[in-house]
PDB file of C-alpha atoms in Angstrom:
ATOM      1  CA  UNK V   1       8.585  12.991 -31.041  1.00 53.00           C
ATOM      2  CA  UNK V   2      11.788  12.182 -29.769  1.00 68.00           C
ATOM      3  CA  UNK V   3      12.224   8.523 -28.492  1.00 77.00           C
ATOM      4  CA  UNK V   4      13.446   8.259 -25.167  1.00 88.00           C
ATOM      5  CA  UNK V   5      14.466   4.580 -24.416  1.00 91.00           C
ATOM      6  CA  UNK V   6      15.601   5.576 -20.854  1.00 93.00           C
ATOM      7  CA  UNK V   7      11.960   5.984 -19.798  1.00 94.00           C
ATOM      8  CA  UNK V   8       9.054   3.658 -19.089  1.00 92.00           C
ATOM      9  CA  UNK V   9       6.370   4.208 -21.797  1.00 92.00           C
ATOM     10  CA  UNK V  10       4.099   6.111 -19.858  1.00 91.00           C
ATOM     11  CA  UNK V  11       6.912   8.573 -18.637  1.00 94.00           C
ATOM     12  CA  UNK V  12       8.301   8.800 -22.181  1.00 93.00           C
ATOM     13  CA  UNK V  13       4.846   9.706 -23.414  1.00 92.00           C
ATOM     14  CA  UNK V  14       5.065  12.758 -20.817  1.00 92.00           C
ATOM     15  CA  UNK V  15       8.440  13.788 -21.379  1.00 93.00           C
ATOM     16  CA  UNK V  16       7.707  15.584 -24.472  1.00 89.00           C
ATOM     17  CA  UNK V  17       4.968  17.672 -23.031  1.00 92.00           C
ATOM     18  CA  UNK V  18       5.139  21.128 -21.342  1.00 95.00           C
ATOM     19  CA  UNK V  19       7.081  21.625 -17.999  1.00 96.00           C
ATOM     20  CA  UNK V  20       4.233  22.040 -16.037  1.00 96.00           C
ATOM     21  CA  UNK V  21       2.348  19.012 -17.127  1.00 95.00           C
ATOM     22  CA  UNK V  22       5.298  17.034 -16.374  1.00 95.00           C
ATOM     23  CA  UNK V  23       5.843  18.332 -12.805  1.00 96.00           C
ATOM     24  CA  UNK V  24       2.158  17.673 -12.161  1.00 96.00           C
ATOM     25  CA  UNK V  25       2.646  13.871 -13.157  1.00 95.00           C
ATOM     26  CA  UNK V  26       5.803  13.814 -10.957  1.00 96.00           C
ATOM     27  CA  UNK V  27       3.702  15.056  -7.862  1.00 95.00           C
ATOM     28  CA  UNK V  28       0.870  12.582  -8.651  1.00 93.00           C
ATOM     29  CA  UNK V  29       0.765   9.113  -7.260  1.00 89.00           C
ATOM     30  CA  UNK V  30       2.069   6.624  -9.615  1.00 89.00           C
ATOM     31  CA  UNK V  31       2.758   2.946  -9.471  1.00 90.00           C
ATOM     32  CA  UNK V  32       6.379   1.933  -9.801  1.00 91.00           C
ATOM     33  CA  UNK V  33       7.151  -1.963 -10.236  1.00 86.00           C
ATOM     34  CA  UNK V  34      10.028  -3.466  -8.837  1.00 88.00           C
ATOM     35  CA  UNK V  35      11.044  -6.967  -7.406  1.00 90.00           C
ATOM     36  CA  UNK V  36       9.926  -6.671  -3.871  1.00 90.00           C
ATOM     37  CA  UNK V  37       6.538  -5.406  -4.740  1.00 92.00           C
ATOM     38  CA  UNK V  38       5.932  -7.915  -7.518  1.00 93.00           C
ATOM     39  CA  UNK V  39       6.613 -10.721  -5.108  1.00 94.00           C
ATOM     40  CA  UNK V  40       3.921  -9.318  -2.713  1.00 94.00           C
ATOM     41  CA  UNK V  41       1.544  -8.667  -5.524  1.00 95.00           C
ATOM     42  CA  UNK V  42       1.810 -12.226  -6.787  1.00 95.00           C
ATOM     43  CA  UNK V  43       1.000 -13.766  -3.127  1.00 96.00           C
ATOM     44  CA  UNK V  44      -2.051 -11.234  -3.170  1.00 96.00           C
ATOM     45  CA  UNK V  45      -3.311 -12.565  -6.623  1.00 96.00           C
ATOM     46  CA  UNK V  46      -2.692 -16.158  -5.551  1.00 96.00           C
ATOM     47  CA  UNK V  47      -5.219 -15.451  -2.542  1.00 96.00           C
ATOM     48  CA  UNK V  48      -7.963 -13.723  -4.916  1.00 94.00           C
ATOM     49  CA  UNK V  49      -7.831 -16.990  -7.104  1.00 94.00           C
ATOM     50  CA  UNK V  50      -7.793 -19.321  -3.973  1.00 93.00           C
ATOM     51  CA  UNK V  51     -11.057 -21.292  -4.102  1.00 92.00           C
ATOM     52  CA  UNK V  52     -13.550 -21.000  -1.163  1.00 90.00           C
ATOM     53  CA  UNK V  53     -12.475 -23.173   1.883  1.00 89.00           C
ATOM     54  CA  UNK V  54     -13.422 -23.437   5.631  1.00 86.00           C
ATOM     55  CA  UNK V  55      -9.744 -22.090   6.483  1.00 89.00           C
ATOM     56  CA  UNK V  56      -8.777 -19.848   3.778  1.00 92.00           C
ATOM     57  CA  UNK V  57      -5.157 -18.862   3.861  1.00 94.00           C
ATOM     58  CA  UNK V  58      -4.139 -15.175   4.465  1.00 95.00           C
ATOM     59  CA  UNK V  59      -1.324 -12.725   4.492  1.00 96.00           C
ATOM     60  CA  UNK V  60       0.189 -10.303   7.116  1.00 95.00           C
ATOM     61  CA  UNK V  61       2.290  -7.461   5.672  1.00 95.00           C
ATOM     62  CA  UNK V  62       4.686  -5.561   8.122  1.00 95.00           C
ATOM     63  CA  UNK V  63       6.613  -2.703   7.539  1.00 94.00           C
ATOM     64  CA  UNK V  64       7.647   0.889   8.846  1.00 94.00           C
ATOM     65  CA  UNK V  65       5.337   3.610   7.863  1.00 93.00           C
ATOM     66  CA  UNK V  66       6.027   4.877   4.439  1.00 93.00           C
ATOM     67  CA  UNK V  67       7.336   1.420   3.129  1.00 94.00           C
ATOM     68  CA  UNK V  68       4.588   1.183   0.503  1.00 92.00           C
ATOM     69  CA  UNK V  69       2.131  -1.187   1.972  1.00 93.00           C
ATOM     70  CA  UNK V  70      -1.028   1.081   1.335  1.00 89.00           C
ATOM     71  CA  UNK V  71       0.186   1.571  -2.154  1.00 92.00           C
ATOM     72  CA  UNK V  72       0.521  -2.265  -2.629  1.00 93.00           C
ATOM     73  CA  UNK V  73      -3.052  -2.597  -1.638  1.00 93.00           C
ATOM     74  CA  UNK V  74      -4.383   0.199  -4.038  1.00 94.00           C
ATOM     75  CA  UNK V  75      -2.329  -1.629  -6.957  1.00 95.00           C
ATOM     76  CA  UNK V  76      -3.915  -5.152  -5.931  1.00 96.00           C
ATOM     77  CA  UNK V  77      -7.447  -3.327  -5.948  1.00 95.00           C
ATOM     78  CA  UNK V  78      -6.776  -1.722  -9.480  1.00 95.00           C
ATOM     79  CA  UNK V  79      -5.813  -5.349 -10.572  1.00 95.00           C
ATOM     80  CA  UNK V  80      -9.008  -6.768  -9.395  1.00 95.00           C
ATOM     81  CA  UNK V  81     -11.640  -4.278  -9.930  1.00 94.00           C
ATOM     82  CA  UNK V  82     -15.428  -4.938  -9.177  1.00 91.00           C
ATOM     83  CA  UNK V  83     -17.148  -6.413 -12.223  1.00 89.00           C
ATOM     84  CA  UNK V  84     -20.938  -6.908 -13.236  1.00 84.00           C
ATOM     85  CA  UNK V  85     -22.231 -10.011 -14.626  1.00 74.00           C
ATOM     86  CA  UNK V  86     -24.160  -8.827 -17.789  1.00 75.00           C
ATOM     87  CA  UNK V  87     -26.616 -11.610 -17.668  1.00 72.00           C
ATOM     88  CA  UNK V  88     -27.596 -11.584 -13.932  1.00 68.00           C
ATOM     89  CA  UNK V  89     -26.737  -7.938 -13.158  1.00 69.00           C
ATOM     90  CA  UNK V  90     -25.038  -9.459 -10.059  1.00 70.00           C
ATOM     91  CA  UNK V  91     -21.955  -7.285  -9.026  1.00 77.00           C
ATOM     92  CA  UNK V  92     -18.653  -9.045  -7.668  1.00 89.00           C
ATOM     93  CA  UNK V  93     -16.135  -7.302  -5.439  1.00 94.00           C
ATOM     94  CA  UNK V  94     -13.340  -9.674  -5.297  1.00 96.00           C
ATOM     95  CA  UNK V  95     -11.145  -7.188  -3.107  1.00 97.00           C
ATOM     96  CA  UNK V  96     -12.460  -5.146  -0.311  1.00 97.00           C
ATOM     97  CA  UNK V  97     -10.165  -2.964   1.559  1.00 96.00           C
ATOM     98  CA  UNK V  98     -10.916  -0.907   4.886  1.00 96.00           C
ATOM     99  CA  UNK V  99      -8.444   1.078   7.212  1.00 95.00           C
ATOM    100  CA  UNK V 100      -8.888   0.388  10.796  1.00 94.00           C
ATOM    101  CA  UNK V 101      -9.813   3.461  12.868  1.00 90.00           C
ATOM    102  CA  UNK V 102      -7.765   4.744  15.848  1.00 88.00           C
ATOM    103  CA  UNK V 103      -9.637   2.483  18.365  1.00 86.00           C
ATOM    104  CA  UNK V 104     -11.836   0.008  16.057  1.00 92.00           C
ATOM    105  CA  UNK V 105     -15.070  -1.388  17.383  1.00 93.00           C
ATOM    106  CA  UNK V 106     -17.396  -3.930  15.900  1.00 95.00           C
ATOM    107  CA  UNK V 107     -19.910  -1.457  15.038  1.00 94.00           C
ATOM    108  CA  UNK V 108     -17.236   0.748  13.273  1.00 94.00           C
ATOM    109  CA  UNK V 109     -15.840  -2.298  11.280  1.00 96.00           C
ATOM    110  CA  UNK V 110     -19.092  -3.340  10.216  1.00 96.00           C
ATOM    111  CA  UNK V 111     -20.029   0.520   9.150  1.00 95.00           C
ATOM    112  CA  UNK V 112     -16.738   0.627   7.300  1.00 95.00           C
ATOM    113  CA  UNK V 113     -17.261  -2.529   5.315  1.00 96.00           C
ATOM    114  CA  UNK V 114     -20.885  -1.421   4.448  1.00 95.00           C
ATOM    115  CA  UNK V 115     -19.516   1.810   3.290  1.00 94.00           C
ATOM    116  CA  UNK V 116     -16.944   0.342   1.025  1.00 94.00           C
ATOM    117  CA  UNK V 117     -19.555  -1.776  -0.421  1.00 93.00           C
ATOM    118  CA  UNK V 118     -21.863   1.234  -1.221  1.00 90.00           C
ATOM    119  CA  UNK V 119     -24.536   0.317   1.138  1.00 90.00           C
ATOM    120  CA  UNK V 120     -26.426   2.832   3.510  1.00 86.00           C
ATOM    121  CA  UNK V 121     -26.051   2.588   7.071  1.00 85.00           C
ATOM    122  CA  UNK V 122     -28.936   2.855   9.734  1.00 85.00           C
ATOM    123  CA  UNK V 123     -27.419   3.832  12.995  1.00 85.00           C
ATOM    124  CA  UNK V 124     -30.369   2.498  14.827  1.00 89.00           C
ATOM    125  CA  UNK V 125     -29.601  -1.176  13.613  1.00 90.00           C
ATOM    126  CA  UNK V 126     -28.493  -3.311  16.420  1.00 93.00           C
ATOM    127  CA  UNK V 127     -24.993  -5.143  16.266  1.00 94.00           C
ATOM    128  CA  UNK V 128     -26.547  -8.475  15.265  1.00 95.00           C
ATOM    129  CA  UNK V 129     -28.455  -6.650  12.768  1.00 94.00           C
ATOM    130  CA  UNK V 130     -25.341  -4.796  11.529  1.00 94.00           C
ATOM    131  CA  UNK V 131     -23.394  -8.332  11.349  1.00 95.00           C
ATOM    132  CA  UNK V 132     -26.086 -10.120   9.354  1.00 96.00           C
ATOM    133  CA  UNK V 133     -26.547  -7.161   6.776  1.00 95.00           C
ATOM    134  CA  UNK V 134     -22.865  -6.998   6.471  1.00 96.00           C
ATOM    135  CA  UNK V 135     -22.269 -10.791   5.940  1.00 96.00           C
ATOM    136  CA  UNK V 136     -25.028 -11.021   3.595  1.00 95.00           C
ATOM    137  CA  UNK V 137     -23.620  -8.200   1.344  1.00 95.00           C
ATOM    138  CA  UNK V 138     -20.053  -9.675   1.487  1.00 96.00           C
ATOM    139  CA  UNK V 139     -21.509 -12.821   0.360  1.00 95.00           C
ATOM    140  CA  UNK V 140     -23.715 -11.355  -2.127  1.00 93.00           C
ATOM    141  CA  UNK V 141     -20.676  -9.271  -3.557  1.00 93.00           C
ATOM    142  CA  UNK V 142     -18.710 -12.513  -3.816  1.00 93.00           C
ATOM    143  CA  UNK V 143     -15.711 -10.867  -1.849  1.00 96.00           C
ATOM    144  CA  UNK V 144     -12.697 -13.006  -2.125  1.00 96.00           C
ATOM    145  CA  UNK V 145      -9.998 -11.143  -0.094  1.00 97.00           C
ATOM    146  CA  UNK V 146     -10.521  -8.838   2.921  1.00 97.00           C
ATOM    147  CA  UNK V 147      -8.059  -6.215   3.557  1.00 97.00           C
ATOM    148  CA  UNK V 148      -7.539  -4.646   6.928  1.00 96.00           C
ATOM    149  CA  UNK V 149      -4.915  -1.849   6.788  1.00 95.00           C
ATOM    150  CA  UNK V 150      -3.427  -0.063   9.999  1.00 94.00           C
ATOM    151  CA  UNK V 151      -4.102  -3.290  12.065  1.00 94.00           C
ATOM    152  CA  UNK V 152      -1.431  -2.004  14.848  1.00 93.00           C
ATOM    153  CA  UNK V 153      -4.390   0.430  15.923  1.00 94.00           C
ATOM    154  CA  UNK V 154      -6.018  -2.602  17.766  1.00 92.00           C
ATOM    155  CA  UNK V 155      -3.234  -1.992  20.259  1.00 91.00           C
ATOM    156  CA  UNK V 156      -5.030   1.087  21.538  1.00 90.00           C
ATOM    157  CA  UNK V 157      -7.928  -0.775  22.907  1.00 89.00           C
ATOM    158  CA  UNK V 158      -7.856  -2.943  25.741  1.00 90.00           C
ATOM    159  CA  UNK V 159      -6.820  -6.778  25.845  1.00 89.00           C
ATOM    160  CA  UNK V 160     -10.298  -7.702  25.862  1.00 91.00           C
ATOM    161  CA  UNK V 161     -11.326  -5.214  22.887  1.00 92.00           C
ATOM    162  CA  UNK V 162      -8.303  -6.430  21.022  1.00 92.00           C
ATOM    163  CA  UNK V 163      -9.502 -10.125  21.254  1.00 92.00           C
ATOM    164  CA  UNK V 164     -13.115  -9.208  20.154  1.00 94.00           C
ATOM    165  CA  UNK V 165     -11.767  -7.485  17.000  1.00 95.00           C
ATOM    166  CA  UNK V 166      -9.510 -10.304  16.260  1.00 94.00           C
ATOM    167  CA  UNK V 167     -12.202 -12.887  16.648  1.00 95.00           C
ATOM    168  CA  UNK V 168     -14.502 -10.599  14.469  1.00 96.00           C
ATOM    169  CA  UNK V 169     -11.849 -10.628  11.548  1.00 95.00           C
ATOM    170  CA  UNK V 170     -11.471 -14.440  11.937  1.00 94.00           C
ATOM    171  CA  UNK V 171     -15.255 -14.988  11.872  1.00 95.00           C
ATOM    172  CA  UNK V 172     -15.702 -12.768   8.724  1.00 96.00           C
ATOM    173  CA  UNK V 173     -13.064 -14.818   6.949  1.00 96.00           C
ATOM    174  CA  UNK V 174     -14.656 -18.228   8.038  1.00 94.00           C
ATOM    175  CA  UNK V 175     -18.044 -17.014   7.442  1.00 95.00           C
ATOM    176  CA  UNK V 176     -17.563 -15.968   3.832  1.00 96.00           C
ATOM    177  CA  UNK V 177     -14.803 -18.285   3.037  1.00 95.00           C
ATOM    178  CA  UNK V 178     -12.472 -15.184   1.927  1.00 96.00           C
ATOM    179  CA  UNK V 179      -8.862 -14.809   2.713  1.00 96.00           C
ATOM    180  CA  UNK V 180      -7.568 -11.994   5.153  1.00 96.00           C
ATOM    181  CA  UNK V 181      -4.860  -9.530   4.389  1.00 97.00           C
ATOM    182  CA  UNK V 182      -3.719  -7.640   7.282  1.00 96.00           C
ATOM    183  CA  UNK V 183      -1.339  -4.624   7.120  1.00 95.00           C
ATOM    184  CA  UNK V 184       0.718  -2.603   9.711  1.00 94.00           C
ATOM    185  CA  UNK V 185       3.883  -1.574  11.207  1.00 93.00           C
ATOM    186  CA  UNK V 186       5.951  -3.999  13.198  1.00 89.00           C
ATOM    187  CA  UNK V 187       3.685  -3.469  16.197  1.00 89.00           C
ATOM    188  CA  UNK V 188       0.859  -4.933  14.159  1.00 88.00           C
ATOM    189  CA  UNK V 189       2.622  -8.527  14.854  1.00 90.00           C
ATOM    190  CA  UNK V 190       1.968  -8.276  18.666  1.00 87.00           C
ATOM    191  CA  UNK V 191      -1.881  -7.358  17.829  1.00 87.00           C
ATOM    192  CA  UNK V 192      -2.279 -10.366  15.474  1.00 92.00           C
ATOM    193  CA  UNK V 193      -0.626 -12.727  18.037  1.00 89.00           C
ATOM    194  CA  UNK V 194      -3.373 -11.982  20.367  1.00 85.00           C
ATOM    195  CA  UNK V 195      -5.505 -14.663  18.411  1.00 89.00           C
ATOM    196  CA  UNK V 196      -3.309 -17.719  17.951  1.00 91.00           C
ATOM    197  CA  UNK V 197      -5.676 -19.327  15.445  1.00 91.00           C
ATOM    198  CA  UNK V 198      -5.586 -16.074  13.354  1.00 91.00           C
ATOM    199  CA  UNK V 199      -1.978 -15.721  13.279  1.00 91.00           C
ATOM    200  CA  UNK V 200      -1.425 -19.273  12.410  1.00 92.00           C
ATOM    201  CA  UNK V 201      -3.249 -18.742   9.120  1.00 91.00           C
ATOM    202  CA  UNK V 202      -1.413 -15.643   8.067  1.00 95.00           C
ATOM    203  CA  UNK V 203       1.728 -15.775   6.140  1.00 94.00           C
ATOM    204  CA  UNK V 204       4.151 -13.334   7.073  1.00 93.00           C
ATOM    205  CA  UNK V 205       5.704 -10.605   4.649  1.00 94.00           C
ATOM    206  CA  UNK V 206       8.016  -8.070   6.111  1.00 93.00           C
ATOM    207  CA  UNK V 207       8.908  -4.999   4.144  1.00 93.00           C
ATOM    208  CA  UNK V 208      12.579  -3.954   5.714  1.00 94.00           C
ATOM    209  CA  UNK V 209      14.194  -0.768   5.376  1.00 95.00           C
ATOM    210  CA  UNK V 210      16.342  -0.402   2.205  1.00 95.00           C
ATOM    211  CA  UNK V 211      20.001  -0.969   2.217  1.00 94.00           C
ATOM    212  CA  UNK V 212      22.412   0.299  -0.602  1.00 93.00           C
ATOM    213  CA  UNK V 213      22.398  -2.956  -2.244  1.00 94.00           C
ATOM    214  CA  UNK V 214      21.474  -4.322  -5.748  1.00 94.00           C
ATOM    215  CA  UNK V 215      17.766  -4.292  -4.649  1.00 95.00           C
ATOM    216  CA  UNK V 216      17.989  -0.814  -3.667  1.00 96.00           C
ATOM    217  CA  UNK V 217      19.449   0.050  -6.995  1.00 95.00           C
ATOM    218  CA  UNK V 218      16.616  -1.936  -8.873  1.00 95.00           C
ATOM    219  CA  UNK V 219      14.171   0.391  -6.844  1.00 95.00           C
ATOM    220  CA  UNK V 220      16.240   3.666  -7.679  1.00 96.00           C
ATOM    221  CA  UNK V 221      16.231   2.681 -11.493  1.00 95.00           C
ATOM    222  CA  UNK V 222      12.591   1.782 -11.559  1.00 95.00           C
ATOM    223  CA  UNK V 223      11.749   5.205 -10.039  1.00 96.00           C
ATOM    224  CA  UNK V 224      13.999   7.128 -12.420  1.00 96.00           C
ATOM    225  CA  UNK V 225      12.523   5.366 -15.387  1.00 96.00           C
ATOM    226  CA  UNK V 226       9.005   6.779 -14.242  1.00 96.00           C
ATOM    227  CA  UNK V 227      10.413  10.373 -13.997  1.00 96.00           C
ATOM    228  CA  UNK V 228       9.626  12.155 -17.523  1.00 96.00           C
ATOM    229  CA  UNK V 229      13.076  13.453 -17.882  1.00 96.00           C
ATOM    230  CA  UNK V 230      14.496  14.054 -21.240  1.00 95.00           C
ATOM    231  CA  UNK V 231      18.065  12.939 -20.477  1.00 95.00           C
ATOM    232  CA  UNK V 232      19.008   9.541 -18.541  1.00 95.00           C
ATOM    233  CA  UNK V 233      19.982   9.849 -15.091  1.00 94.00           C
ATOM    234  CA  UNK V 234      23.300   7.715 -14.242  1.00 89.00           C
ATOM    235  CA  UNK V 235      24.189   7.665 -10.412  1.00 94.00           C
ATOM    236  CA  UNK V 236      27.372   6.329  -8.936  1.00 95.00           C
ATOM    237  CA  UNK V 237      27.355   3.628  -6.268  1.00 95.00           C
ATOM    238  CA  UNK V 238      28.258   6.413  -3.764  1.00 96.00           C
ATOM    239  CA  UNK V 239      25.577   8.301  -4.914  1.00 96.00           C
ATOM    240  CA  UNK V 240      23.164   5.248  -4.348  1.00 96.00           C
ATOM    241  CA  UNK V 241      24.653   4.922  -0.833  1.00 96.00           C
ATOM    242  CA  UNK V 242      24.040   8.512  -0.063  1.00 96.00           C
ATOM    243  CA  UNK V 243      20.614   8.301  -1.208  1.00 96.00           C
ATOM    244  CA  UNK V 244      19.803   5.516   0.929  1.00 96.00           C
ATOM    245  CA  UNK V 245      21.108   7.160   3.975  1.00 95.00           C
ATOM    246  CA  UNK V 246      19.164  10.452   3.103  1.00 95.00           C
ATOM    247  CA  UNK V 247      15.994   8.525   2.800  1.00 95.00           C
ATOM    248  CA  UNK V 248      16.485   6.457   6.127  1.00 95.00           C
ATOM    249  CA  UNK V 249      15.700   3.279   3.838  1.00 95.00           C
ATOM    250  CA  UNK V 250      12.011   4.562   3.718  1.00 96.00           C
ATOM    251  CA  UNK V 251      10.372   3.829   0.129  1.00 95.00           C
ATOM    252  CA  UNK V 252       8.298   7.186   0.404  1.00 95.00           C
ATOM    253  CA  UNK V 253      11.127   9.261   1.346  1.00 96.00           C
ATOM    254  CA  UNK V 254      13.442   7.963  -1.570  1.00 96.00           C
ATOM    255  CA  UNK V 255      10.379   8.713  -3.792  1.00 96.00           C
ATOM    256  CA  UNK V 256      10.098  12.107  -2.386  1.00 95.00           C
ATOM    257  CA  UNK V 257      13.754  12.946  -2.894  1.00 97.00           C
ATOM    258  CA  UNK V 258      13.950  11.742  -6.339  1.00 97.00           C
ATOM    259  CA  UNK V 259      10.714  13.520  -7.298  1.00 96.00           C
ATOM    260  CA  UNK V 260      11.991  16.743  -5.801  1.00 96.00           C
ATOM    261  CA  UNK V 261      15.205  16.398  -7.773  1.00 97.00           C
ATOM    262  CA  UNK V 262      13.330  15.529 -10.918  1.00 97.00           C
ATOM    263  CA  UNK V 263      11.380  18.711 -10.513  1.00 96.00           C
ATOM    264  CA  UNK V 264      14.310  21.056  -9.944  1.00 96.00           C
ATOM    265  CA  UNK V 265      16.078  19.271 -13.003  1.00 96.00           C
ATOM    266  CA  UNK V 266      12.788  20.198 -15.195  1.00 96.00           C
ATOM    267  CA  UNK V 267      12.711  23.809 -13.755  1.00 96.00           C
ATOM    268  CA  UNK V 268      16.666  24.529 -14.465  1.00 94.00           C
ATOM    269  CA  UNK V 269      16.686  22.857 -17.575  1.00 94.00           C
ATOM    270  CA  UNK V 270      19.363  19.886 -16.675  1.00 95.00           C
ATOM    271  CA  UNK V 271      16.587  17.345 -17.446  1.00 96.00           C
ATOM    272  CA  UNK V 272      18.635  14.666 -15.571  1.00 95.00           C
ATOM    273  CA  UNK V 273      19.420  13.602 -11.992  1.00 97.00           C
ATOM    274  CA  UNK V 274      23.063  13.899 -11.244  1.00 95.00           C
ATOM    275  CA  UNK V 275      25.385  12.774  -8.553  1.00 96.00           C
ATOM    276  CA  UNK V 276      26.156  16.387  -7.494  1.00 95.00           C
ATOM    277  CA  UNK V 277      22.197  17.049  -7.291  1.00 95.00           C
ATOM    278  CA  UNK V 278      22.089  13.917  -4.902  1.00 95.00           C
ATOM    279  CA  UNK V 279      25.010  15.123  -2.999  1.00 94.00           C
ATOM    280  CA  UNK V 280      23.506  18.591  -2.683  1.00 93.00           C
ATOM    281  CA  UNK V 281      20.095  17.843  -1.743  1.00 92.00           C
ATOM    282  CA  UNK V 282      18.868  19.205   1.472  1.00 88.00           C
ATOM    283  CA  UNK V 283      15.144  18.656   3.096  1.00 83.00           C
ATOM    284  CA  UNK V 284      12.966  21.629   2.666  1.00 72.00           C
ATOM    285  CA  UNK V 285      11.586  21.211   6.077  1.00 63.00           C
ATOM    286  CA  UNK V 286      15.290  21.788   7.686  1.00 58.00           C
ATOM    287  CA  UNK V 287      15.555  24.876   5.742  1.00 47.00           C
ATOM    288  CA  UNK V 288      12.310  26.253   7.023  1.00 44.00           C
ATOM    289  CA  UNK V 289      13.031  25.237  10.639  1.00 42.00           C
ATOM    290  CA  UNK V 290      16.432  26.851  10.545  1.00 42.00           C
ATOM    291  CA  UNK V 291      14.640  30.235   9.130  1.00 40.00           C
ATOM    292  CA  UNK V 292      12.368  29.953  11.763  1.00 39.00           C
TER     293      UNK V 292
END
């Protein structure tokens, strides 16, 4: 097996495989660590380790769609999976995450939480019965962090409906003494501001769009190390600036462009991403639109 020091260990193991396996791996979701993401994860880990208190701390993460908020939550959940105490048989679920629907209601949120814990749902239960059942299960599962994604969906409701849901989130956090993590686009800040007490206990972390700076270079380097290409890719400062513009500073778009170029490099045998390939890249949708 050829050693490939320019790749992360997982990518290096794949790089000696067949082309179809490498392309499939590139198209699959994968975690790529970089400084900005590690900072968020350290904060989330601290919340998970925080002892139960009457006013547990929390975190609000804001960022444009595609900046990687949901991927951060998935990584956080994998780092803190459910466990079962072998002596008591009691399951612990340190992190419980749901995505708020387009117009969340109390019943929907209780239902989503019950489903996330693997509990059956009886639609004939009253709201109070749903509340009692959900809180009891959250406590018995030792949930330490409650994660609510797409919080900006609250804005689809009336001001009264928004206040009801925000009060519900705060109530759940207080009742089970668990931290809250809320994620959403920038408008989510306006939604959370509707409950002053909740807003005050949430630290804020903003994921801004990428600029062509050292932080962006670190991101690109991390992505390149995750791509199972047999030759190292070395991009100039000009290519990095061009890539930043092509991706509009959005993490998912930058990933998508480099993934496409990596697949192309495998298919044509070049086995690396070059300045020329960055310069000549064009989005497939534009080509399709032009053809139409």
